C-alpha positions as a Python dict, from the first residue, in 0.01 Angstrom:
ca = {
    (1, 'M'): (0, 0, 0),
    (2, 'S'): (32, -280, -235),
    (3, 'I'): (-36, -643, -151),
    (4, 'N'): (195, -888, -360),
    (5, 'A'): (128, -1257, -412),
    (6, 'A'): (416, -1352, -182),
    (7, 'F'): (230, -1193, 105),
    (8, 'I'): (-99, -1360, 20),
    (9, 'G'): (78, -1689, 3),
    (10, 'Q'): (235, -1666, 321),
    (11, 'L'): (-85, -1541, 493),
    (12, 'L'): (-246, -1860, 337),
    (13, 'V'): (23, -2082, 487),
    (14, 'V'): (-7, -1912, 829),
    (15, 'L'): (-382, -1987, 837),
    (16, 'W'): (-392, -2336, 660),
    (17, 'V'): (-126, -2510, 887),
    (18, 'P'): (-298, -2438, 1224),
    (19, 'F'): (-657, -2532, 1043),
    (20, 'T'): (-484, -2857, 951),
    (21, 'I'): (-338, -2950, 1283),
    (22, 'L'): (-669, -2863, 1440),
    (23, 'I'): (-890, -3075, 1214),
    (24, 'T'): (-628, -3373, 1238),
    (25, 'W'): (-608, -3335, 1624),
    (26, 'S'): (-994, -3295, 1647),
    (27, 'S'): (-1031, -3619, 1405),
    (28, 'Y'): (-807, -3823, 1646),
    (29, 'K'): (-988, -3723, 1951),
    (30, 'L'): (-1309, -3784, 1821),
    (31, 'G'): (-1220, -4083, 1635),
    (32, 'S'): (-1075, -4259, 1954),
    (33, 'K'): (-1409, -4197, 2125),
    (34, 'K'): (-1666, -4266, 1859),
    (35, 'T'): (-1496, -4520, 1599),
    (36, 'S'): (-1327, -4853, 1628),
    (37, 'S'): (-1031, -4724, 1428),
    (38, 'P'): (-897, -4383, 1530),
    (39, 'K'): (-602, -4395, 1288),
    (40, 'L'): (-827, -4421, 984),
    (41, 'A'): (-1052, -4132, 1129),
    (42, 'T'): (-732, -3923, 1170),
    (43, 'A'): (-614, -4006, 825),
    (44, 'I'): (-944, -3903, 688),
    (45, 'G'): (-944, -3583, 886),
    (46, 'F'): (-587, -3495, 755),
    (47, 'L'): (-684, -3541, 383),
    (48, 'L'): (-987, -3357, 423),
    (49, 'A'): (-821, -3070, 592),
    (50, 'F'): (-693, -2972, 231),
    (51, 'F'): (-1075, -2909, 158),
    (52, 'P'): (-1180, -2684, 447),
    (53, 'P'): (-1571, -2715, 382),
    (54, 'L'): (-1537, -3116, 372),
    (55, 'A'): (-1335, -3120, 665),
    (56, 'L'): (-1582, -2917, 879),
    (57, 'I'): (-1853, -3150, 757),
    (58, 'Y'): (-1660, -3448, 866),
    (59, 'I'): (-1595, -3305, 1211),
    (60, 'A'): (-1972, -3240, 1227),
    (61, 'V'): (-2051, -3606, 1132),
    (62, 'L'): (-1804, -3749, 1408),
    (63, 'V'): (-1954, -3537, 1656),
    (64, 'M'): (-2301, -3661, 1585),
    (65, 'I'): (-2174, -4016, 1582),
    (66, 'K'): (-2294, -4190, 1921),
    (67, 'D'): (-2009, -4286, 2160),
    (68, 'N'): (-1841, -4612, 2109),
    (69, 'S'): (-1937, -4803, 2453),
    (70, 'P'): (-1718, -5080, 2572),
    (71, 'L'): (-1837, -5432, 2546),
    (72, 'E'): (-2022, -5525, 2867),
    (73, 'P'): (-2014, -5891, 2992),
    (74, 'A'): (-2357, -6064, 2973),
    (75, 'S'): (-2485, -6158, 3319),
}
């Protein structure tokens, strides 16, 4: 059985597209809870999805950030 370049390219796309969607969705969900600008967090996550190790590090950093708490009125 021979494996040609077209098959490897198709396999790469089949694995990369779900990874990109997962990283972008995770960036949005975490960005909306942990930052004040979820759109920027999503854009950064999408761009870093092209570099999987950096994307995973970015998601790990977002997970470690303390949740954004709403402002409470002073009593």
